GROMACS .gro file of C-alpha atoms in nm:
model
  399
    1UNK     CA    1   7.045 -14.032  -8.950
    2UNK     CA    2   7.144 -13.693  -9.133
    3UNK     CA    3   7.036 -13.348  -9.055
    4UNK     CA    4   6.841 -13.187  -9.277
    5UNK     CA    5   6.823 -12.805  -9.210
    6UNK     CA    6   6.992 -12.731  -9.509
    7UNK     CA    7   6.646 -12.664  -9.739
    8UNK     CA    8   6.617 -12.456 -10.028
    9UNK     CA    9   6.328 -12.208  -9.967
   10UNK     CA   10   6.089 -12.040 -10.225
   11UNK     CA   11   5.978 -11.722 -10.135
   12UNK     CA   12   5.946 -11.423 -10.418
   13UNK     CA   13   6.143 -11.119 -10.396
   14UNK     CA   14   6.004 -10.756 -10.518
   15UNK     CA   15   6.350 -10.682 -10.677
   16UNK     CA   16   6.366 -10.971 -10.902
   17UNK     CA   17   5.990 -11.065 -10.956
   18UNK     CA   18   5.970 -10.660 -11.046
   19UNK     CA   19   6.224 -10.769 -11.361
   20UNK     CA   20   6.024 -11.008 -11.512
   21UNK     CA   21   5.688 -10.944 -11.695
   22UNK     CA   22   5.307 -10.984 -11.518
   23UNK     CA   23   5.220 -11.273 -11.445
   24UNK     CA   24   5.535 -11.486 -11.400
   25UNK     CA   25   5.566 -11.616 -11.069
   26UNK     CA   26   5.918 -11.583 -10.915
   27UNK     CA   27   6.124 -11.737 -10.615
   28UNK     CA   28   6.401 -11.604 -10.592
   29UNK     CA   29   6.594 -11.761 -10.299
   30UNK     CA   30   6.597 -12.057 -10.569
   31UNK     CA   31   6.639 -11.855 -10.912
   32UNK     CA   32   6.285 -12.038 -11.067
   33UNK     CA   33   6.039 -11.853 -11.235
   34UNK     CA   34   5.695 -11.979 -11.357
   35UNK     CA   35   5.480 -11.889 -11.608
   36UNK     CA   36   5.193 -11.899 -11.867
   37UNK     CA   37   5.221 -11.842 -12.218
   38UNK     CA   38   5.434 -11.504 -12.297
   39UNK     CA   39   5.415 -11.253 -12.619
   40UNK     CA   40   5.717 -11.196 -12.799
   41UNK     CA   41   5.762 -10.904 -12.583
   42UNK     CA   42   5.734 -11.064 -12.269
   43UNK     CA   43   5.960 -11.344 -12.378
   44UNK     CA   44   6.227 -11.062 -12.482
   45UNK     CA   45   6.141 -10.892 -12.141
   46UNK     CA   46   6.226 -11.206 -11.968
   47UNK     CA   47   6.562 -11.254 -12.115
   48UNK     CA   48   6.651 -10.896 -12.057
   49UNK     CA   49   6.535 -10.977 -11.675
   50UNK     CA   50   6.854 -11.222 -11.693
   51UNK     CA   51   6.670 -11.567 -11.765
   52UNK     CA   52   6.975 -11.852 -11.835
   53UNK     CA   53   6.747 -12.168 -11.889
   54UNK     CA   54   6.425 -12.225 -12.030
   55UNK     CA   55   6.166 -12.530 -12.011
   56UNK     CA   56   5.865 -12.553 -12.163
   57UNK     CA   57   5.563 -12.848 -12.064
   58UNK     CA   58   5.387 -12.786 -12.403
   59UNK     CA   59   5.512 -12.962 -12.655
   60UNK     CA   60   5.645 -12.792 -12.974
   61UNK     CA   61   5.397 -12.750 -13.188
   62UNK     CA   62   5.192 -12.570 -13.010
   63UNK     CA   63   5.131 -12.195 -13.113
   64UNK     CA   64   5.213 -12.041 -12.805
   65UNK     CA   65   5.577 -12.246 -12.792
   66UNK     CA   66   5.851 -12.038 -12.721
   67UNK     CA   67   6.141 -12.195 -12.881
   68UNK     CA   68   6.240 -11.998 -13.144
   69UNK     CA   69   6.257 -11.670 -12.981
   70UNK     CA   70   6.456 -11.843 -12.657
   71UNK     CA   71   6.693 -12.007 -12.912
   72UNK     CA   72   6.754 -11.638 -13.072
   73UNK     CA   73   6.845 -11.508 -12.749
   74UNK     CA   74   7.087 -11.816 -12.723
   75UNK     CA   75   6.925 -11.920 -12.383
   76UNK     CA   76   6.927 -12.314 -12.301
   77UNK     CA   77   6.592 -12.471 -12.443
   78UNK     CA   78   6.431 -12.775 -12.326
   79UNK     CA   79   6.060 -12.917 -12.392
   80UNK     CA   80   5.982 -13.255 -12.198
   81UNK     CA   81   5.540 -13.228 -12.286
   82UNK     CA   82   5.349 -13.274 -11.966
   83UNK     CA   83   5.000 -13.207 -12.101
   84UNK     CA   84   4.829 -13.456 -11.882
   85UNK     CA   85   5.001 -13.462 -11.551
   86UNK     CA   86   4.719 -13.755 -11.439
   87UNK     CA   87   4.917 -13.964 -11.697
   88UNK     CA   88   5.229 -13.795 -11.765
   89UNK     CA   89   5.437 -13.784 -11.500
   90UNK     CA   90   5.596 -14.170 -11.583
   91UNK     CA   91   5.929 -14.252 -11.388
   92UNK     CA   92   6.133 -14.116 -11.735
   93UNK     CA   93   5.948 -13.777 -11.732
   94UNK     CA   94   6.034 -13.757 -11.332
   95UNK     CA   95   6.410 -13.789 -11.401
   96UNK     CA   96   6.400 -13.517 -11.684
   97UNK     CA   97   6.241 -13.262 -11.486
   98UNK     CA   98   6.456 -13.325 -11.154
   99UNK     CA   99   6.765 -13.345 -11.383
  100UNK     CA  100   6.687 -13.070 -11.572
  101UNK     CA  101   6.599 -12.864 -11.273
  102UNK     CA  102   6.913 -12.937 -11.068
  103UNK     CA  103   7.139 -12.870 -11.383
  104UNK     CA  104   6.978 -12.582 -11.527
  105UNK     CA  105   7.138 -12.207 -11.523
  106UNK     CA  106   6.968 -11.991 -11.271
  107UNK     CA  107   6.713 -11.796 -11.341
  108UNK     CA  108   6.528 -12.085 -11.490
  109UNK     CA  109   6.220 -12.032 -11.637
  110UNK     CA  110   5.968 -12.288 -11.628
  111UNK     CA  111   5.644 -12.227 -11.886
  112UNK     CA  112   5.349 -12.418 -11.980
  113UNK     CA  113   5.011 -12.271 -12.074
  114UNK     CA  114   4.868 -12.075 -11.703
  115UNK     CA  115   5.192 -12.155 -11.500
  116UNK     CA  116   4.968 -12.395 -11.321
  117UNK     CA  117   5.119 -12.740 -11.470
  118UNK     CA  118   5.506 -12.516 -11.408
  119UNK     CA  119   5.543 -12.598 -11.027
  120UNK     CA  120   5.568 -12.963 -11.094
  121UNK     CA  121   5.903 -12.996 -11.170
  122UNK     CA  122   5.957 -12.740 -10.974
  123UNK     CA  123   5.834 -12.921 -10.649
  124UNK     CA  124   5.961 -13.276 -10.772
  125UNK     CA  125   6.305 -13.098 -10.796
  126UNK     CA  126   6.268 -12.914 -10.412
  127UNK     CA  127   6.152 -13.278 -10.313
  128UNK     CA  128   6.418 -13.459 -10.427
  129UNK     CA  129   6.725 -13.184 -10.321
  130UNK     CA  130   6.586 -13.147  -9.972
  131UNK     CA  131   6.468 -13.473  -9.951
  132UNK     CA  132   6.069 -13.452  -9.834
  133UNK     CA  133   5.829 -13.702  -9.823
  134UNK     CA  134   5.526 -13.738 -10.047
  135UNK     CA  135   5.318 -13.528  -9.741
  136UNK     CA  136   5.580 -13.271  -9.668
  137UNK     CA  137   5.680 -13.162  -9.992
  138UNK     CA  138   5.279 -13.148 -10.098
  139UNK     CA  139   5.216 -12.945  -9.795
  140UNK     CA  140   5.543 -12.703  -9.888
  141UNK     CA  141   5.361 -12.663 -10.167
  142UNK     CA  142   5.035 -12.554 -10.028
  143UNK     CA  143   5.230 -12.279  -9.756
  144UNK     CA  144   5.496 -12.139 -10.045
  145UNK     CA  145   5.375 -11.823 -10.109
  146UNK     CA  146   5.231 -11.773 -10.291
  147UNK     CA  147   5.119 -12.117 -10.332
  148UNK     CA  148   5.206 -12.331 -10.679
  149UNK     CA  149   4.888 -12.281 -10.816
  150UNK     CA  150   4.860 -12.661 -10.888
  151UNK     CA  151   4.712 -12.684 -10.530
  152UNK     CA  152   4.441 -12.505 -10.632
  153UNK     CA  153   4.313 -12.846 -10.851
  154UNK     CA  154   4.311 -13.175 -10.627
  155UNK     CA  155   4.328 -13.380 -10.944
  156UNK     CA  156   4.692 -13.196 -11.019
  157UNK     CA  157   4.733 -13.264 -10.642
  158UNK     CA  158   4.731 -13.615 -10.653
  159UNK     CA  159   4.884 -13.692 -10.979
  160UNK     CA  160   5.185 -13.476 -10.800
  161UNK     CA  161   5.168 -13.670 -10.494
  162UNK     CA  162   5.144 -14.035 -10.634
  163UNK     CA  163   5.489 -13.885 -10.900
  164UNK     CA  164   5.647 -13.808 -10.539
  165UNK     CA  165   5.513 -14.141 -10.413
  166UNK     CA  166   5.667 -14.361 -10.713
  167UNK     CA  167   6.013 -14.430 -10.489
  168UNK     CA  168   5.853 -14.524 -10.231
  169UNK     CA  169   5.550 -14.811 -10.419
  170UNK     CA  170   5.793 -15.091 -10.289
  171UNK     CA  171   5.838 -14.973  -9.926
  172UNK     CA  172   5.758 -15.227  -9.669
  173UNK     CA  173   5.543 -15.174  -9.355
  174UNK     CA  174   5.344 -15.350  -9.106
  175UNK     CA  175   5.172 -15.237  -8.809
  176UNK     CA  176   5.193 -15.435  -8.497
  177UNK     CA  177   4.979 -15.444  -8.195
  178UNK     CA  178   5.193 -15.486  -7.851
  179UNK     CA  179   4.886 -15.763  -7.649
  180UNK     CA  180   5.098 -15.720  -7.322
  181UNK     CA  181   4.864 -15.471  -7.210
  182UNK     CA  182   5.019 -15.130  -7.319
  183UNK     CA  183   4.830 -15.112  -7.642
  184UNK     CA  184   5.069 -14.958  -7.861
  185UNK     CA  185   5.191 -14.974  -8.158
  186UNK     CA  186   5.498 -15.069  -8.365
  187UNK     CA  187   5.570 -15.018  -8.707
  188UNK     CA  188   5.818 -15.120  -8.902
  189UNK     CA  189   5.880 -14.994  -9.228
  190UNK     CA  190   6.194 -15.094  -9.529
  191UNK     CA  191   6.292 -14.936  -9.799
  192UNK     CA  192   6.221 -15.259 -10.010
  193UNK     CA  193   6.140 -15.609  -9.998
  194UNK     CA  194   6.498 -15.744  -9.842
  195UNK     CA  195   6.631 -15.396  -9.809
  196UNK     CA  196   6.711 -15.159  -9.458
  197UNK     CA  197   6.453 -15.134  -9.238
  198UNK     CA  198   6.391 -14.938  -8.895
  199UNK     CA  199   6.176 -15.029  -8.650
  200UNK     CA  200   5.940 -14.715  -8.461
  201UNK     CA  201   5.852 -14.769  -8.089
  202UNK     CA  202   5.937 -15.136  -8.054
  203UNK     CA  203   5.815 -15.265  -7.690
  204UNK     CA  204   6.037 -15.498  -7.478
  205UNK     CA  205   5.756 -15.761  -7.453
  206UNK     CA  206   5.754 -15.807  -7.806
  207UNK     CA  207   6.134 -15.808  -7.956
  208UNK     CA  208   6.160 -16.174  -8.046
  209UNK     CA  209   5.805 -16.146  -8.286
  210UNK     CA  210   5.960 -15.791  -8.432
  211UNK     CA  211   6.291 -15.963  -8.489
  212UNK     CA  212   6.126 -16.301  -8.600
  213UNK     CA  213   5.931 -16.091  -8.850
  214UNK     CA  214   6.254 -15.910  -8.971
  215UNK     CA  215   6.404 -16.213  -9.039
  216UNK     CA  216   6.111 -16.397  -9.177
  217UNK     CA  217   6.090 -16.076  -9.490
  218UNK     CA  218   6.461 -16.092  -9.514
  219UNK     CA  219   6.539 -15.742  -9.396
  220UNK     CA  220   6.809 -15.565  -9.273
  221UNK     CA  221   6.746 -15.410  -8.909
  222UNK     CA  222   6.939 -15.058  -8.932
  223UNK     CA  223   6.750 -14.829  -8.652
  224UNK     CA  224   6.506 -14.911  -8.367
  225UNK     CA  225   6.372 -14.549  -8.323
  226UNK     CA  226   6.126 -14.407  -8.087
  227UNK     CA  227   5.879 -14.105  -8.078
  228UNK     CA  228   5.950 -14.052  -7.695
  229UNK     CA  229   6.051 -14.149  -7.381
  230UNK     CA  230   5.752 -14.389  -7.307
  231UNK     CA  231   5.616 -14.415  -6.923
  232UNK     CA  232   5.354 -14.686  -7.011
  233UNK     CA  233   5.595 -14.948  -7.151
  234UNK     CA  234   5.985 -15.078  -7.151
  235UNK     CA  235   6.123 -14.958  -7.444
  236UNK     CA  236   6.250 -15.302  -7.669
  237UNK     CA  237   6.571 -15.091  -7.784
  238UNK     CA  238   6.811 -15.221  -7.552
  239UNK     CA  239   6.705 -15.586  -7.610
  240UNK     CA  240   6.719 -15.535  -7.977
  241UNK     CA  241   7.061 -15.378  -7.970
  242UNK     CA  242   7.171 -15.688  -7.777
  243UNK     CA  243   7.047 -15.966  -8.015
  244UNK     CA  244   7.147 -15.767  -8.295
  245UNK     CA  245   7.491 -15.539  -8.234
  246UNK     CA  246   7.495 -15.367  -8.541
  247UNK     CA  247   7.103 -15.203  -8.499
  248UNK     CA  248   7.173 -14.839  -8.314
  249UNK     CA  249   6.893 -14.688  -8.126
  250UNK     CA  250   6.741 -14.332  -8.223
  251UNK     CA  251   6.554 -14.072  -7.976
  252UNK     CA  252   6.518 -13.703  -7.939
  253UNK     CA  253   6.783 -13.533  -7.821
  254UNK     CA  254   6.513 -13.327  -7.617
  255UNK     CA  255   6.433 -13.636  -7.406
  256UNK     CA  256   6.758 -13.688  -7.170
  257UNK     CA  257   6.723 -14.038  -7.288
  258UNK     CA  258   7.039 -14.228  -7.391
  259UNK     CA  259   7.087 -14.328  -7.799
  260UNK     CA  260   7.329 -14.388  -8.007
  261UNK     CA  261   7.166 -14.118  -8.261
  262UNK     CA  262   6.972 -13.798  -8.124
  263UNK     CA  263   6.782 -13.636  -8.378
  264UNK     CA  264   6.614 -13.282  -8.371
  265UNK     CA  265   6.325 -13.085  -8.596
  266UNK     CA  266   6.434 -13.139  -8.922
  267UNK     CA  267   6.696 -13.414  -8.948
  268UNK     CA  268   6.605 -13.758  -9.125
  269UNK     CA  269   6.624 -14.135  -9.029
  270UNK     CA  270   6.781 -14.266  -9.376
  271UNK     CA  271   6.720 -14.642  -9.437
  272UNK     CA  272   6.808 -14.758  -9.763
  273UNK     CA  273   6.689 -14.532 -10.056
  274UNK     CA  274   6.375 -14.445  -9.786
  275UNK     CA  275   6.380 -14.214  -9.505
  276UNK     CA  276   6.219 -14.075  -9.223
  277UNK     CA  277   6.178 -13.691  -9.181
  278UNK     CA  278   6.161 -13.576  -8.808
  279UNK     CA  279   5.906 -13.328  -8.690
  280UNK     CA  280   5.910 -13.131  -8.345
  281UNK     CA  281   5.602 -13.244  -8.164
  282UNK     CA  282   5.666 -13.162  -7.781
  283UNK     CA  283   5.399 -13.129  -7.541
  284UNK     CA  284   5.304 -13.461  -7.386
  285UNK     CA  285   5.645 -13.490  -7.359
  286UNK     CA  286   5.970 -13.265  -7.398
  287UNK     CA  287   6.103 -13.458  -7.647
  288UNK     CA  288   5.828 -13.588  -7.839
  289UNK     CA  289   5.882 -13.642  -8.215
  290UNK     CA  290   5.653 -13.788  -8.464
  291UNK     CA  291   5.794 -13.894  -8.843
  292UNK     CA  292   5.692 -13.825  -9.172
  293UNK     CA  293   5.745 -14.098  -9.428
  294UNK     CA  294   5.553 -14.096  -9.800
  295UNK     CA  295   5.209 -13.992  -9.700
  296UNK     CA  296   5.277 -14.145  -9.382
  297UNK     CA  297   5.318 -13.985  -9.029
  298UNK     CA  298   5.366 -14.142  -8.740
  299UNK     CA  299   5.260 -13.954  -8.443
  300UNK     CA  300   5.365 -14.137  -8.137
  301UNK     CA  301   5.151 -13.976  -7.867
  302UNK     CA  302   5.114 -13.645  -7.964
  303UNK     CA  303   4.831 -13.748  -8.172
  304UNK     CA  304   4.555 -14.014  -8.102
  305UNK     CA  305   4.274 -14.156  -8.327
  306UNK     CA  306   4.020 -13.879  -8.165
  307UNK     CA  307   4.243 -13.784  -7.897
  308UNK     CA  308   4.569 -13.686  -7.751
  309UNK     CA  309   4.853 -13.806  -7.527
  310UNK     CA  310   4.810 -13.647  -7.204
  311UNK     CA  311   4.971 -13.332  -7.040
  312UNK     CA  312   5.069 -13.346  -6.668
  313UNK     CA  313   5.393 -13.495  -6.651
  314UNK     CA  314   5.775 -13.542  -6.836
  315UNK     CA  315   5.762 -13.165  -6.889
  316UNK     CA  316   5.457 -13.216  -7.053
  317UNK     CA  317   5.198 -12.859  -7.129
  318UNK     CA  318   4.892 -12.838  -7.290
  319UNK     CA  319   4.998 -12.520  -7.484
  320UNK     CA  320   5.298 -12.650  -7.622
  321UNK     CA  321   5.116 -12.972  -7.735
  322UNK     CA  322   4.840 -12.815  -7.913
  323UNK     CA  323   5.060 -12.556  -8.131
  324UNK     CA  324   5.288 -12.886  -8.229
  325UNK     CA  325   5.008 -13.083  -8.350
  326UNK     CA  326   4.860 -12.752  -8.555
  327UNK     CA  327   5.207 -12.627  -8.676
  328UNK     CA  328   5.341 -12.983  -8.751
  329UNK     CA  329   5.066 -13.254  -8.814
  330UNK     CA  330   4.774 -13.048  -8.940
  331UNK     CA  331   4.964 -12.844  -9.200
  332UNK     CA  332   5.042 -13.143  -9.405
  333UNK     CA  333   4.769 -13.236  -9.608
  334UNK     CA  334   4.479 -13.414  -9.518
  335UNK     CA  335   4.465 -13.739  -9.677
  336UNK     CA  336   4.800 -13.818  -9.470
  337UNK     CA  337   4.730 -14.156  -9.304
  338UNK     CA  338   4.817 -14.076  -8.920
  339UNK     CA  339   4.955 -14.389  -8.729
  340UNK     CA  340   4.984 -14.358  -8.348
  341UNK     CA  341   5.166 -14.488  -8.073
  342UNK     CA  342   4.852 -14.629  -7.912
  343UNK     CA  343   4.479 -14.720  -7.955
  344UNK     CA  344   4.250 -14.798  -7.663
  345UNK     CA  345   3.890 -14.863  -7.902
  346UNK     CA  346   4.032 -15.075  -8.155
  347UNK     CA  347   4.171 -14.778  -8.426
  348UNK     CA  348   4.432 -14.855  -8.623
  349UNK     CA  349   4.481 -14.502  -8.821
  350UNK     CA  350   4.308 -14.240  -8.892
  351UNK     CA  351   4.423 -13.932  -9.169
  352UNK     CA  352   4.467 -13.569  -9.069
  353UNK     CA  353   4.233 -13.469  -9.253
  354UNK     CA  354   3.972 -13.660  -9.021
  355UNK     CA  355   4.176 -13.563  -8.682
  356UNK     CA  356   4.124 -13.203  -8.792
  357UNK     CA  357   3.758 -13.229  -8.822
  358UNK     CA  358   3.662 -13.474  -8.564
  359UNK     CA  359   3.905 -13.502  -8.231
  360UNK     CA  360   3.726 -13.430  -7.986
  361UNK     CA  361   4.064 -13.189  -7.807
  362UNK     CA  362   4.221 -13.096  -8.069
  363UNK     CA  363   3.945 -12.964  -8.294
  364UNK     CA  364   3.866 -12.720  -8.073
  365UNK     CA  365   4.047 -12.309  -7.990
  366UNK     CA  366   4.355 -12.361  -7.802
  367UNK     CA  367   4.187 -12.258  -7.472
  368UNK     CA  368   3.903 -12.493  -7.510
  369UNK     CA  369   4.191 -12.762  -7.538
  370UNK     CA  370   4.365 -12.633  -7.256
  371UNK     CA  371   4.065 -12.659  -7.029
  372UNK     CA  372   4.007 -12.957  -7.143
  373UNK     CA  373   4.351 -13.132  -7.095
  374UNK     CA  374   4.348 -12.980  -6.752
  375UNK     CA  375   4.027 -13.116  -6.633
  376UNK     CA  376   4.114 -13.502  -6.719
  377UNK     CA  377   4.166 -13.604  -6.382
  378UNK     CA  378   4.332 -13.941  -6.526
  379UNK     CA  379   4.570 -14.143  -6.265
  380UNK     CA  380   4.951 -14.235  -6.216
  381UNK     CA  381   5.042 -14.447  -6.520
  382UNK     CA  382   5.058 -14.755  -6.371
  383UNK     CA  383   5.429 -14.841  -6.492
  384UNK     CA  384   5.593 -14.555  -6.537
  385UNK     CA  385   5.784 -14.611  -6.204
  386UNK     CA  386   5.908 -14.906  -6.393
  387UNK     CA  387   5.905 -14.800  -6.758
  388UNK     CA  388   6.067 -14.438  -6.728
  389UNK     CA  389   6.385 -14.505  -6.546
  390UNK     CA  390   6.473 -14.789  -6.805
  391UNK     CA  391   6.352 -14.609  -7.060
  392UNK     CA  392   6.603 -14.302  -7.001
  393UNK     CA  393   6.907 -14.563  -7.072
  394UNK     CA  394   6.746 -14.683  -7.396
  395UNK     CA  395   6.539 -14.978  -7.183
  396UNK     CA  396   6.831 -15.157  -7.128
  397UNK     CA  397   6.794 -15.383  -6.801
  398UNK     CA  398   7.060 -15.472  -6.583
  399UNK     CA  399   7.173 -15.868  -6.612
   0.00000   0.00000   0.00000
């Protein structure tokens, strides 16, 4: 697991967007600007601004291409075509934007024909330096401001997404369903057929069929991770740990639970070339995370297939719950397949798109929810008496 706070940021800036002509679209804090086709002038005016690099997504025969004038003004030139992004954006044109991106001279310019096609490479480079997921980086597209104005056209949207998807087409996963009577769910995911794999909320009940199934696909067990301290099931960390030495547990630091790894908002679970990103999510618990991997996020109990985990115990508030699910799960975009710790009416995912529209809590004002979560009435989880105490040492049961 690696911490992640480290992430380049793309806001504009007055002072430098003021030096380049109308209509380019600057971030500053990462020296990139975008934009549509440019006069001579405007070209010249962007050089004078201090531009260093320069590439271009039309190719060079169209009428509009800059080339000669950049290669006047001895500025770095580069044209890799991306005139149908649906189609273009193959695993060789990937590596030539995120190469070119993470090698060229700041400011770099970035030009096609509207600046609309210009924050793809742009966001493929972002994604791959700070290390998002398909959803995350998608979504950091949609809340940059201003926003890459590729958002504005879903095709665009999910030509970008499936080019951000393309490490992860081999990734393994499988949901599992725990039938000892907690109802919840395990997933485990690897990086690639016989590659690292982590395990998310295994329960004690069930280790021997997790690790019969890691063994049966030939992977290599590297993290058993949860999303919280449970209270409704024994946590199968320990046991794993103990047939298999070399797996270390993972757990919010926020939870007072014991790990080998605590992880906070923002670090990743790495597992091969795949990884998970962490994501705040307190309110049913302190120290509730859920996990973003691909176009993936796994909620724990923070968020339900139409519901919630509830509110009125382990430091748990209604508040704090529903500003983690807005602020975290339903700002990344809504075709995001949500998988949750638990389903009680035979779900097995849902999307956040469909949680935003149609939970029942959580698509409602903040103190509808409130009223709501406080009017439950629901009774002491029958095992937490058992469940919590073990599961504050990682579930690990004296012999």
């Amino acid at each position: 697991a690696r911490s992640g706070h480290s992430r380049a940021r793309c806001r504009p800036s007055r002072t430098m967007a003021s030096a380049f002509p109308d209509g380019c679209i600057v971030y500053e804090s990462d020296g990139v600007v975008l934009a549509g086709d440019l006069s001579t002038e405007q070209i010249a005016a962007c050089v004078a601004a201090g531009a260093r690099s320069w590439l271009y997504l039309n190719d060079d025969a169209n009428p509009n291409c800059p080339r000669a004038s950049v290669e006047d003004a001895k500025v770095p030139y580069a044209c890799v075509p991306l005139l149908d992004p649906l189609n273009d954006l193959t695993p060789n044109v990937i590596e030539a934007f995120t190469s070119h991106m993470a090698s060229a001279a700041r400011p770099a310019i970035v030009q096609c024909s509207t600046a609309t096609r210009a924050g793809i490479p742009y966001l493929l480079h972002l994604a791959r330096v700070n290390k998002l997921p398909a959803a995350s980086a998608i979504s950091h597209a949609h809340r940059a401001s201003p926003p890459f104005k590729f958002t504005e056209r879903p095709p665009l949207v999910r030509a970008v997404a499936t080019a951000l998807s393309h490490p992860m087409r081999s990734l393994v996963f499988r949901q599992l369903f725990d039938t000892a009577g907690s109802s919840t769910y395990t997933y485990l995911l690897a990086d690639h057929p016989g590659g690292d794999a982590v395990l998310v909320d295994p329960v004690v009940e069930q280790v021997d069929r997790d690790l019969k199934l890691v063994e049966d696909l030939g992977l290599k067990l590297k993290y058993v991770v949860n999303t919280h301290c449970h209270a409704d099931h024994v946590t199968g960390s320990g046991l794993i740990k103990r047939k298999l030495p070399g797996v270390r547990s993972v757990i919010a630091k926020d939870s007072g639970a014991k790990a080998d790894v605590h992880v906070a908002h923002g670090d990743r679970v790495e597992f091969g070339d795949a990884f998970l990103e962490v994501r705040a999510t307190p309110g049913h618990t302190e120290g509730c995370l859920s996990y973003v991997c691909d176009n993936m996020v796994f909620t724990g109990d923070a968020l339900l297939v139409r519901g919630c985990g509830r509110t009125d115990f382990q430091g748990g508030s209604a508040e704090t719950l529903y500003d983690s699910v807005h602020a975290q799960i339903f700002t990344l975009p809504d075709d995001t397949v949500v998988y949750p710790a638990h389903d009680y009416k035979g779900h097995r995912s849902s999307t956040v798109g469909e949680e935003k529209r149609l939970n029942p809590r959580l698509s409602k004002s903040k103190a509808e929810f409130v009223e709501i979560m406080g009017n439950l009435g629901l009774p002491y989880p029958k095992k937490i008496d058992e469940a919590l105490p073990l599961n504050l040492v990682c579930g690990i049961q004296e012999e």
